[in-house]
Amino acid sequence: MSVTRRAFLGGSAVAVGGLVVADKLRFLKPAAAAAATAEQAAGTASGGALSGAELVYRTGHSNNCDGACGHLVHVVDGRVTMVGPAPWGTKTVSGAPAPTFHPRVCLRGLSQISNTYSPDRVKYPYKRVGPRGSGQWQRISWDEATSLIAENFKRVQDKYGKTAVWVAPYTGSLALIEGVVGAGFRFASVIGASAGDSEGDNEGDSATPAGWNYVLVDPANPANGGGFFTGHESVDFLSAKAIVFWANNVAETSIPDWRIMLDARQQSGTQLISVDPRFTPTAAQSDMWLPIRPGADTALIDGVINYVIKNGLYDAPYIRAYTVGPYLVDPRTKKWLRAKEVIPGLSGKAADDYVVFDEADRRLKAAGDPTLGSAALFGRYGQAGLQAPTALQLLAEAVAPFTPERTSELTDVPASQVVALAQAWGTTKPLAVRAGFGLSHWYHGDLHMQALLTLQAITGNIGVHGGGVTTFAGGLTTTAFDLLHWWAPNGKPYTLLEPMNFCDAVEKGKPFPVRAAWFMVDNFAQQMSDRNRVVNAIKQLDFVVVSDYVLSATAELADVVLPACTYFEKTDLLSSNNFYLQYMPKVIEPLFESKSDLDAIRLVAEKMGVGQYFDKPPQEYLKEILHLGQKDADPTVRGLTWEQLTTEAVHLNTDPIPYVPFFNKQFPTKSGKIEFYVEMLVPFGQELAVHQEPIEASPTNPLFKKYPLVFLSTHTRFRTHSQYVNLPWLKEVNNGGNGFLEINPKDAAARGIANDDVVRVFNDRGQMKVRARLTEAIKPGVVNCYQGGWDTLKVKHYIEGHPNNLTHQIAKPAQALIPNFPSNAAYYDCLVQVERSEA
Amino acid sequence: MAAGTSTTPHHVMVIDTNRCVGCWTCAVGCKEVNNEPLGYWWNRVLTTAPNQSTSAKKPASENIDVPWGEYPNVEMSYLPVACQHCNDAPCVKVCPVQATFRRDDGTVLVDYERCIGCRYCIAACPYGVRVFNWGGGEYAPGGVVGYGKDYRTDGHLVFEPERPKGVVEKCTFCVERIDVGEQPFCVEVCPLGARVFGDLNDPASEVSQLVNEGGAVQLLAELGTEPNVYYVPTRRRVMTET
């Protein structure tokens, strides 16, 4: 066995004020085990005899998964021996009852032991001694590694400007100290560098958030911080009477959440509806499955909107109260008609108010006019030749072509199913939507979300329990954490450079040159779209550092590789995907010479003269981020104590519980209403959510003749992006660890492809080779290859390449309106051809 | 346990196929708690047509997650299979050395100190859930995981962290856990709540409800092996047309 056993404990392990109190530990044999605090373990980390005593810690699974499970980790003599599901706290920070939330774990979490002890771990710092990517390394000391980094970063910054160093801390971890909002941003800020996107996964997960902001948020208002994105707490789905899983394979990718949906069906007869081009485990257990043409999502939504309006199934009082539906639009400019333009004698705020038509006295009025009886929802109104339609009228006209028959032609969903979906949508309340990030992996992903919100607005399903459109939620989407001061302790934040702009920055110096990069918890060279271009750009850099716990495809391109810890080996806090605070104690000492990213950054920072920003242990930074014990702590965490935080997973003080965005119906838009008519999108012709064909993956694209198959690269339950790929247990149940391309037998037969044949998947951007898996689960004309498998020198999950050798980086200009979600990689908006190949 | 019933429980497990999504968490959990060597699975998850009876077109390939039927008229469900802990267990009958035995609570176990590795039991089991330890087993990196200690019941050695070469292994209902009032680990870890474990002698127990009123069925019931693992049949089938 290659693992060094390290014993934390002296002869006697004693439970003292445990991290998890004994009566909550359902797995423990009381005689054999003792609960422990992180401090206790850390304090006894040096040497000592093997005692055989078992310690159990509660931690959170931070490895970029929407499950965000709580784990009970069993440690014997400094070695992790078992992982199981952990209980959740029963109270909020302020002591109110928290929702009932089942302990949760899945096969990936259970496999974390072999991930931590994997022979693939990077054990020591290394420097490159051969050409980039040649796999020739020399082991070096941490001192030499951090000196090399500091010297090269200083050299690059002196020569090309401060922002020429790009720090990319990424979603490989969703915890606070490391990963998507982690210390990398703080480091970038204090050295004046640029940094990658922190608002979630810009590499494909930004389109639907942008669409969400079009409708629900005014991005220009500083109070909105450049845009945000949140959703309903998972247990809120218990309140839904119908749940639509739109491009969301919950039962495979966020497995424990599916239990909540099944509970809803069992308890309340909730209808489960799946919209997906693939027959997924989610579709298999749904009451209705709509096998949609990939990328035609907005067309189907438009078909539903049309049916709902035509059949009077909309929620008129809700539309009047909470949406811009009755507001008149100036037909000449397509902008909102303002009161001063049509109503004489108004002054002040009223003059700039929106205009409605009062059905009671048949007069035009300012929207805020106290004499307003009932605002007309449909029609055109005005004077002196000006006939201004209501926004809802414009919506009705825009979606009128989307009859069930026409919608069926566009979506491949039978017209009867379009009607069934629309009927369910119009008559079932509340109705919730779970929209997967797959919906975002399209050039028009923003439009898909805009359309879903439009439909949810006119049916009165936003800001209500059991409603909404949810893709991502959790503590990270709240104001609980003071990330701005965490990121910019000197008051000067890093310069944002989105991943989608990285190649331009390297190749063309636009918007500024980037000559060095530090990737942390980020397998950018494999997971970013248009991978061949990305790899080429990385190779052009003067200096590349990668921190990782395995030698990833990105690490293989580095000049210096730093051995990172797994989450068992460091202290952090997870509050993602649910509204609990999951303290993550260090449960074992870092293996080999690995260090947490915080410790690695500290060593470099000291050599760059900014060590003072990293001289505290992670616990102290967590206290600062939470304003723990301070009067100015955010209301969601006000009154939190360190003991509370480290004793159980405590629920945030959300309002309401379970959390529902906009429950008070105060929408942070310009109008204060849900803006399904989006004035700022008029220049883009997208003020209403009307279907547009995908930028690439459409039969209307001339390229379709050459590349007639839509190429999806979805998620599998057997890994989380590129984590958990090379672990023996998971490989055994996942095709021996060999990747495969799902292809319909019809498409296979037309190409002479039999099951398990090697095929070449290709387009103008690149190619990959992989074995074919024939399955009727996938729509003819569509192929799918699960993304994330490794393409490294040592591990070829696919025979050659990776799905991202085929994807592109075409960004949609309209998204730039939302500063926090300005660009998106449209992974699924991709065409390929497939042919039989030799291995 | 309800008052007035036998002091010996009758342990059964009920698996709701309406909740199983084929995620393999139970199987991986089993592998973890029992430290199963690489390549050995005491618990596996089969992809099936709902209720194993369908006139639909056979799957296009014999892999997990591949459905029956023709797109979009397809159907699929999952069937986790481990030892069925039969009341009339063929494996018990054929064992020449009484290594495989049945406890009064219904749990069928292997005494690793008696097993001679003849594998008659493997041949006799109609469910194909026993595995033979060929020795020299490789394990996942990280050393021994799971329960980590020997466990004996009535003197029989029924669990060792690393089983010796030449014995037959299988699901134990996590005897070391249920004997101290815990749930089998597959029940504990199932993210869907698809597995229920309990006492069939207690009419108020959830398993009794599911077996007596929920329509739970036994696998290959016609063989008369009387398994103590029950399955709630799949009620739903996806209809693409409504």
PDB file of N, CA and C in Angstrom, chain B residues 19-71:
ATOM      1  N   ARG B  19     -38.683   3.896  -6.808  1.00  0.00           N
ATOM      2  CA  ARG B  19     -37.740   4.892  -6.316  1.00  0.00           C
ATOM      3  C   ARG B  19     -36.317   4.638  -6.796  1.00  0.00           C
ATOM      4  N   CYS B  20     -36.034   3.420  -7.191  1.00  0.00           N
ATOM      5  CA  CYS B  20     -34.655   3.116  -7.599  1.00  0.00           C
ATOM      6  C   CYS B  20     -34.356   3.765  -8.945  1.00  0.00           C
ATOM      7  N   VAL B  21     -33.261   4.538  -8.991  1.00  0.00           N
ATOM      8  CA  VAL B  21     -32.857   5.196 -10.233  1.00  0.00           C
ATOM      9  C   VAL B  21     -31.561   4.603 -10.792  1.00  0.00           C
ATOM     10  N   GLY B  22     -31.190   3.443 -10.283  1.00  0.00           N
ATOM     11  CA  GLY B  22     -30.012   2.766 -10.842  1.00  0.00           C
ATOM     12  C   GLY B  22     -28.714   3.485 -10.585  1.00  0.00           C
ATOM     13  N   CYS B  23     -28.599   4.150  -9.445  1.00  0.00           N
ATOM     14  CA  CYS B  23     -27.408   4.983  -9.221  1.00  0.00           C
ATOM     15  C   CYS B  23     -26.215   4.203  -8.687  1.00  0.00           C
ATOM     16  N   TRP B  24     -26.440   2.998  -8.202  1.00  0.00           N
ATOM     17  CA  TRP B  24     -25.364   2.151  -7.682  1.00  0.00           C
ATOM     18  C   TRP B  24     -24.809   2.612  -6.345  1.00  0.00           C
ATOM     19  N   THR B  25     -25.447   3.583  -5.703  1.00  0.00           N
ATOM     20  CA  THR B  25     -24.928   4.019  -4.396  1.00  0.00           C
ATOM     21  C   THR B  25     -24.989   2.869  -3.388  1.00  0.00           C
ATOM     22  N   CYS B  26     -26.060   2.067  -3.445  1.00  0.00           N
ATOM     23  CA  CYS B  26     -26.171   0.933  -2.519  1.00  0.00           C
ATOM     24  C   CYS B  26     -25.037  -0.051  -2.748  1.00  0.00           C
ATOM     25  N   ALA B  27     -24.717  -0.270  -4.018  1.00  0.00           N
ATOM     26  CA  ALA B  27     -23.677  -1.241  -4.355  1.00  0.00           C
ATOM     27  C   ALA B  27     -22.306  -0.735  -3.930  1.00  0.00           C
ATOM     28  N   VAL B  28     -22.066   0.555  -4.163  1.00  0.00           N
ATOM     29  CA  VAL B  28     -20.781   1.132  -3.764  1.00  0.00           C
ATOM     30  C   VAL B  28     -20.705   1.202  -2.233  1.00  0.00           C
ATOM     31  N   GLY B  29     -21.820   1.515  -1.592  1.00  0.00           N
ATOM     32  CA  GLY B  29     -21.858   1.517  -0.127  1.00  0.00           C
ATOM     33  C   GLY B  29     -21.569   0.133   0.419  1.00  0.00           C
ATOM     34  N   CYS B  30     -22.132  -0.883  -0.223  1.00  0.00           N
ATOM     35  CA  CYS B  30     -21.886  -2.277   0.164  1.00  0.00           C
ATOM     36  C   CYS B  30     -20.402  -2.595   0.034  1.00  0.00           C
ATOM     37  N   LYS B  31     -19.841  -2.146  -1.072  1.00  0.00           N
ATOM     38  CA  LYS B  31     -18.420  -2.381  -1.326  1.00  0.00           C
ATOM     39  C   LYS B  31     -17.574  -1.710  -0.247  1.00  0.00           C
ATOM     40  N   GLU B  32     -18.027  -0.528   0.178  1.00  0.00           N
ATOM     41  CA  GLU B  32     -17.262   0.218   1.183  1.00  0.00           C
ATOM     42  C   GLU B  32     -17.355  -0.449   2.553  1.00  0.00           C
ATOM     43  N   VAL B  33     -18.583  -0.695   3.008  1.00  0.00           N
ATOM     44  CA  VAL B  33     -18.733  -1.158   4.390  1.00  0.00           C
ATOM     45  C   VAL B  33     -18.163  -2.557   4.558  1.00  0.00           C
ATOM     46  N   ASN B  34     -18.171  -3.339   3.480  1.00  0.00           N
ATOM     47  CA  ASN B  34     -17.684  -4.711   3.556  1.00  0.00           C
ATOM     48  C   ASN B  34     -16.282  -4.900   2.999  1.00  0.00           C
ATOM     49  N   ASN B  35     -15.657  -3.821   2.539  1.00  0.00           N
ATOM     50  CA  ASN B  35     -14.307  -3.896   1.992  1.00  0.00           C
ATOM     51  C   ASN B  35     -14.212  -4.992   0.933  1.00  0.00           C
ATOM     52  N   GLU B  36     -15.124  -4.941  -0.026  1.00  0.00           N
ATOM     53  CA  GLU B  36     -15.113  -5.957  -1.082  1.00  0.00           C
ATOM     54  C   GLU B  36     -13.938  -5.706  -2.028  1.00  0.00           C
ATOM     55  N   PRO B  37     -13.241  -6.760  -2.414  1.00  0.00           N
ATOM     56  CA  PRO B  37     -12.099  -6.566  -3.325  1.00  0.00           C
ATOM     57  C   PRO B  37     -12.569  -6.063  -4.692  1.00  0.00           C
ATOM     58  N   LEU B  38     -11.632  -5.519  -5.442  1.00  0.00           N
ATOM     59  CA  LEU B  38     -11.962  -5.047  -6.788  1.00  0.00           C
ATOM     60  C   LEU B  38     -12.508  -6.205  -7.609  1.00  0.00           C
ATOM     61  N   GLY B  39     -13.513  -5.896  -8.398  1.00  0.00           N
ATOM     62  CA  GLY B  39     -14.113  -6.912  -9.248  1.00  0.00           C
ATOM     63  C   GLY B  39     -15.209  -7.716  -8.565  1.00  0.00           C
ATOM     64  N   TYR B  40     -15.366  -7.564  -7.267  1.00  0.00           N
ATOM     65  CA  TYR B  40     -16.375  -8.314  -6.528  1.00  0.00           C
ATOM     66  C   TYR B  40     -17.518  -7.379  -6.139  1.00  0.00           C
ATOM     67  N   TRP B  41     -18.717  -7.809  -6.405  1.00  0.00           N
ATOM     68  CA  TRP B  41     -19.892  -7.005  -6.016  1.00  0.00           C
ATOM     69  C   TRP B  41     -20.896  -7.908  -5.330  1.00  0.00           C
ATOM     70  N   TRP B  42     -21.151  -7.666  -4.076  1.00  0.00           N
ATOM     71  CA  TRP B  42     -22.179  -8.429  -3.370  1.00  0.00           C
ATOM     72  C   TRP B  42     -23.570  -7.948  -3.757  1.00  0.00           C
ATOM     73  N   ASN B  43     -23.601  -6.745  -4.299  1.00  0.00           N
ATOM     74  CA  ASN B  43     -24.861  -6.078  -4.579  1.00  0.00           C
ATOM     75  C   ASN B  43     -24.706  -5.388  -5.928  1.00  0.00           C
ATOM     76  N   ARG B  44     -25.594  -5.698  -6.849  1.00  0.00           N
ATOM     77  CA  ARG B  44     -25.482  -5.106  -8.185  1.00  0.00           C
ATOM     78  C   ARG B  44     -26.823  -4.510  -8.581  1.00  0.00           C
ATOM     79  N   VAL B  45     -26.800  -3.621  -9.569  1.00  0.00           N
ATOM     80  CA  VAL B  45     -28.028  -2.966 -10.008  1.00  0.00           C
ATOM     81  C   VAL B  45     -28.241  -3.274 -11.487  1.00  0.00           C
ATOM     82  N   LEU B  46     -29.274  -4.048 -11.762  1.00  0.00           N
ATOM     83  CA  LEU B  46     -29.563  -4.427 -13.149  1.00  0.00           C
ATOM     84  C   LEU B  46     -30.499  -3.398 -13.777  1.00  0.00           C
ATOM     85  N   THR B  47     -30.292  -3.158 -15.060  1.00  0.00           N
ATOM     86  CA  THR B  47     -31.265  -2.371 -15.813  1.00  0.00           C
ATOM     87  C   THR B  47     -32.273  -3.340 -16.406  1.00  0.00           C
ATOM     88  N   THR B  48     -33.542  -3.106 -16.179  1.00  0.00           N
ATOM     89  CA  THR B  48     -34.570  -4.044 -16.636  1.00  0.00           C
ATOM     90  C   THR B  48     -35.715  -3.275 -17.297  1.00  0.00           C
ATOM     91  N   ALA B  49     -36.575  -4.033 -17.941  1.00  0.00           N
ATOM     92  CA  ALA B  49     -37.864  -3.451 -18.294  1.00  0.00           C
ATOM     93  C   ALA B  49     -38.685  -3.418 -17.009  1.00  0.00           C
ATOM     94  N   PRO B  50     -39.600  -2.482 -16.877  1.00  0.00           N
ATOM     95  CA  PRO B  50     -40.407  -2.441 -15.661  1.00  0.00           C
ATOM     96  C   PRO B  50     -41.027  -3.811 -15.393  1.00  0.00           C
ATOM     97  N   ASN B  51     -40.809  -4.307 -14.182  1.00  0.00           N
ATOM     98  CA  ASN B  51     -41.368  -5.578 -13.724  1.00  0.00           C
ATOM     99  C   ASN B  51     -40.922  -6.765 -14.577  1.00  0.00           C
ATOM    100  N   GLN B  52     -39.837  -6.588 -15.277  1.00  0.00           N
ATOM    101  CA  GLN B  52     -39.209  -7.670 -16.044  1.00  0.00           C
ATOM    102  C   GLN B  52     -40.149  -8.337 -17.038  1.00  0.00           C
ATOM    103  N   SER B  53     -41.218  -7.696 -17.377  1.00  0.00           N
ATOM    104  CA  SER B  53     -42.119  -8.330 -18.339  1.00  0.00           C
ATOM    105  C   SER B  53     -42.519  -7.273 -19.353  1.00  0.00           C
ATOM    106  N   THR B  54     -42.148  -7.494 -20.558  1.00  0.00           N
ATOM    107  CA  THR B  54     -42.471  -6.504 -21.572  1.00  0.00           C
ATOM    108  C   THR B  54     -42.489  -7.178 -22.934  1.00  0.00           C
ATOM    109  N   SER B  55     -43.332  -6.659 -23.752  1.00  0.00           N
ATOM    110  CA  SER B  55     -43.336  -7.130 -25.128  1.00  0.00           C
ATOM    111  C   SER B  55     -42.509  -6.200 -26.000  1.00  0.00           C
ATOM    112  N   ALA B  56     -41.934  -5.182 -25.358  1.00  0.00           N
ATOM    113  CA  ALA B  56     -41.193  -4.189 -26.133  1.00  0.00           C
ATOM    114  C   ALA B  56     -39.922  -4.794 -26.706  1.00  0.00           C
ATOM    115  N   LYS B  57     -39.418  -4.095 -27.696  1.00  0.00           N
ATOM    116  CA  LYS B  57     -38.183  -4.509 -28.357  1.00  0.00           C
ATOM    117  C   LYS B  57     -37.046  -4.582 -27.346  1.00  0.00           C
ATOM    118  N   LYS B  58     -36.231  -5.616 -27.458  1.00  0.00           N
ATOM    119  CA  LYS B  58     -35.109  -5.799 -26.544  1.00  0.00           C
ATOM    120  C   LYS B  58     -34.128  -4.635 -26.668  1.00  0.00           C
ATOM    121  N   PRO B  59     -33.330  -4.404 -25.621  1.00  0.00           N
ATOM    122  CA  PRO B  59     -32.387  -3.281 -25.671  1.00  0.00           C
ATOM    123  C   PRO B  59     -31.402  -3.413 -26.826  1.00  0.00           C
ATOM    124  N   ALA B  60     -30.944  -2.245 -27.275  1.00  0.00           N
ATOM    125  CA  ALA B  60     -30.018  -2.219 -28.406  1.00  0.00           C
ATOM    126  C   ALA B  60     -28.649  -2.747 -28.013  1.00  0.00           C
ATOM    127  N   SER B  61     -28.342  -2.741 -26.738  1.00  0.00           N
ATOM    128  CA  SER B  61     -27.079  -3.293 -26.271  1.00  0.00           C
ATOM    129  C   SER B  61     -27.243  -3.705 -24.818  1.00  0.00           C
ATOM    130  N   GLU B  62     -26.361  -4.586 -24.389  1.00  0.00           N
ATOM    131  CA  GLU B  62     -26.511  -5.127 -23.031  1.00  0.00           C
ATOM    132  C   GLU B  62     -25.677  -4.321 -22.051  1.00  0.00           C
ATOM    133  N   ASN B  63     -26.028  -3.077 -21.887  1.00  0.00           N
ATOM    134  CA  ASN B  63     -25.320  -2.221 -20.948  1.00  0.00           C
ATOM    135  C   ASN B  63     -26.332  -1.619 -19.982  1.00  0.00           C
ATOM    136  N   ILE B  64     -25.816  -1.123 -18.880  1.00  0.00           N
ATOM    137  CA  ILE B  64     -26.716  -0.441 -17.950  1.00  0.00           C
ATOM    138  C   ILE B  64     -27.290   0.807 -18.625  1.00  0.00           C
ATOM    139  N   ASP B  65     -28.466   1.192 -18.191  1.00  0.00           N
ATOM    140  CA  ASP B  65     -29.134   2.416 -18.648  1.00  0.00           C
ATOM    141  C   ASP B  65     -29.594   2.359 -20.103  1.00  0.00           C
ATOM    142  N   VAL B  66     -29.571   1.200 -20.703  1.00  0.00           N
ATOM    143  CA  VAL B  66     -30.071   1.076 -22.082  1.00  0.00           C
ATOM    144  C   VAL B  66     -31.500   0.532 -22.020  1.00  0.00           C
ATOM    145  N   PRO B  67     -32.459   1.266 -22.558  1.00  0.00           N
ATOM    146  CA  PRO B  67     -33.869   0.911 -22.353  1.00  0.00           C
ATOM    147  C   PRO B  67     -34.407  -0.118 -23.343  1.00  0.00           C
ATOM    148  N   TRP B  68     -35.569  -0.641 -23.037  1.00  0.00           N
ATOM    149  CA  TRP B  68     -36.350  -1.472 -23.939  1.00  0.00           C
ATOM    150  C   TRP B  68     -37.165  -0.558 -24.866  1.00  0.00           C
ATOM    151  N   GLY B  69     -37.553  -1.088 -26.023  1.00  0.00           N
ATOM    152  CA  GLY B  69     -38.440  -0.342 -26.905  1.00  0.00           C
ATOM    153  C   GLY B  69     -37.692   0.420 -27.960  1.00  0.00           C
ATOM    154  N   GLU B  70     -38.425   1.299 -28.641  1.00  0.00           N
ATOM    155  CA  GLU B  70     -37.857   2.073 -29.733  1.00  0.00           C
ATOM    156  C   GLU B  70     -38.198   3.536 -29.492  1.00  0.00           C
ATOM    157  N   TYR B  71     -37.180   4.384 -29.611  1.00  0.00           N
ATOM    158  CA  TYR B  71     -37.352   5.803 -29.336  1.00  0.00           C
ATOM    159  C   TYR B  71     -38.528   6.368 -30.117  1.00  0.00           C
TER     160      TYR B  71
END
